[in-house]
């Protein structure tokens, strides 16, 4: 290309100088904190966040997955301060109770299982052990599952591959409103300007349809070049102004309501989220340092709101601390998460029920992707298409993982569970289930969010029985196979016995909250 072309391109591709974030929930403040950290500097864009106290936030969203550690690093957070300020507890995985059948439970742990041998994954040896009569569940080979069940916690030792603690990964369970406040403080320190006010109109360029500003109730117009729609389920810019259609996945994920209520603590807690299956959905239990978050996610076609609320209130470990908070949603996402100069982040872009605590991660990955494809004022179509295809694929991957929990069940004790058990799974999921069923093989597509260990945890936990295993797992003789399995179990159990309880760990780190802040009966 002649030099002139580059120069012209460069001159027309003006940098973005004003970013406007509409909404100050978890999504808005996560985006504000990350963008202001990365794009800071005299030549960086101004960042304005508009939010309305009168409208408020959804006020839920308290369990996370290990990727949040990377987000905290990007923000330069001190972990102990973060834990103390957000009243966080640690999370080593999710315990699924009654999902396969009433009375059964398993843990989807963070980290990996056992020890890979002879170049193949550990679980093939576990399957071989079962064939030889060893009935031990997978949980016994996961340090995160065993520590979680024992109420223990310690940081992973990833720099020491010989330590069983190198197999551990963790995340947090925190107070959603404290998290938003914590991020707000950092974002404002990094130069983000917060504007209080209710957006009553989205102003668009008459020719291009690009958004040029948002008008507030007091008539002020906040102008910008790039708009992040973090307005929650209302999707003010992407859904309402730009009318980007919603891709509805409720045929696969029929739960469309939730009722949430926090309650008092009851003694020491395991570093685990718990999900208990209910007749028309499931109930979450998220223990934090000062209280427990609870909620009941259900299908309104199979249970009414009063019955769902009663069921939740009848199954709390402590006294309720607030009135029940009722929420409505539809599984799916906007067909284009980025349209023109608007990007939908958080609930404004889409929603998948919190079964695997992925919504905060989706916010984080959208922000990371926005940074990767950060536009100029020319808004290149190729980058926008790429952003959209990657984000949609991430939503689809998570959807398939969630559907697995419902589809692979023996439950047939209610209309809801019969519907789930009989539903036609999305194509990719059907293939994954079939591969595991036929030969114990677990595949992870294109760096998808959930690893082989996660797929294994849920496929095995939900009772899918492989008919065979990798032939290499038969190369040890029977006695050696059983001996090796027992040795791995002992190593895991010994490592867990040496770990402090979660409460001891928090106290050692100086990240425990004051005893007076703990809400107990
Ligand atoms: P919101 O919190 O709704 O914030 C929207 C913001 O937009 C608010 O500040 C509001 O004031 C503002 N706004 C709206 N309209 C206007 C207007 N006209 N003018 C000005 N401001 C406006 N995620 C997890 O990762 N883990 C979980 O365990 C989890 N559990 C969940 C349980 C349920 C039942 C639900 C529904 C969600 C859960 N999530 C979870 C998701 C998580 O809560 C959200 O992803 C996260 O809180 C992001 O929300 P948000 O910021 O997009 O929306």
Coordinates of N, CA and C in Angstrom, one line a residue, residues 7-16 376-379:
X7 N -1.5 6.9 6.1 CA -1.6 8.1 6.8 C -3.1 8.5 6.9
X8 N -3.8 8.4 5.7 CA -5.2 8.8 5.7 C -6.0 7.9 6.7
X9 N -5.7 6.6 6.7 CA -6.4 5.7 7.6 C -6.2 6.2 9.0
X10 N -4.9 6.5 9.3 CA -4.5 6.8 10.6 C -5.2 8.1 11.1
X11 N -5.3 9.0 10.1 CA -5.9 10.3 10.5 C -7.4 10.2 10.7
X12 N -8.1 9.3 9.8 CA -9.5 9.2 10.0 C -9.9 8.4 11.2
X13 N -8.9 7.4 11.6 CA -9.2 6.6 12.7 C -8.8 7.3 14.0
X14 N -9.6 8.3 14.3 CA -9.4 9.1 15.6 C -9.6 8.3 16.8
X15 N -8.7 8.4 17.8 CA -8.9 7.7 19.0 C -10.2 8.1 19.7
X16 N -10.8 7.2 20.5 CA -12.0 7.5 21.3 C -11.6 8.4 22.4
X376 N -11.4 2.6 17.3 CA -11.1 4.0 17.1 C -12.5 4.6 16.8
X377 N -12.6 5.9 16.6 CA -13.9 6.5 16.3 C -14.4 6.0 14.9
X378 N -13.5 5.3 14.1 CA -14.0 4.8 12.8 C -14.8 3.5 13.0
X379 N -14.8 2.8 14.2 CA -15.6 1.6 14.5 C -15.5 0.6 13.4

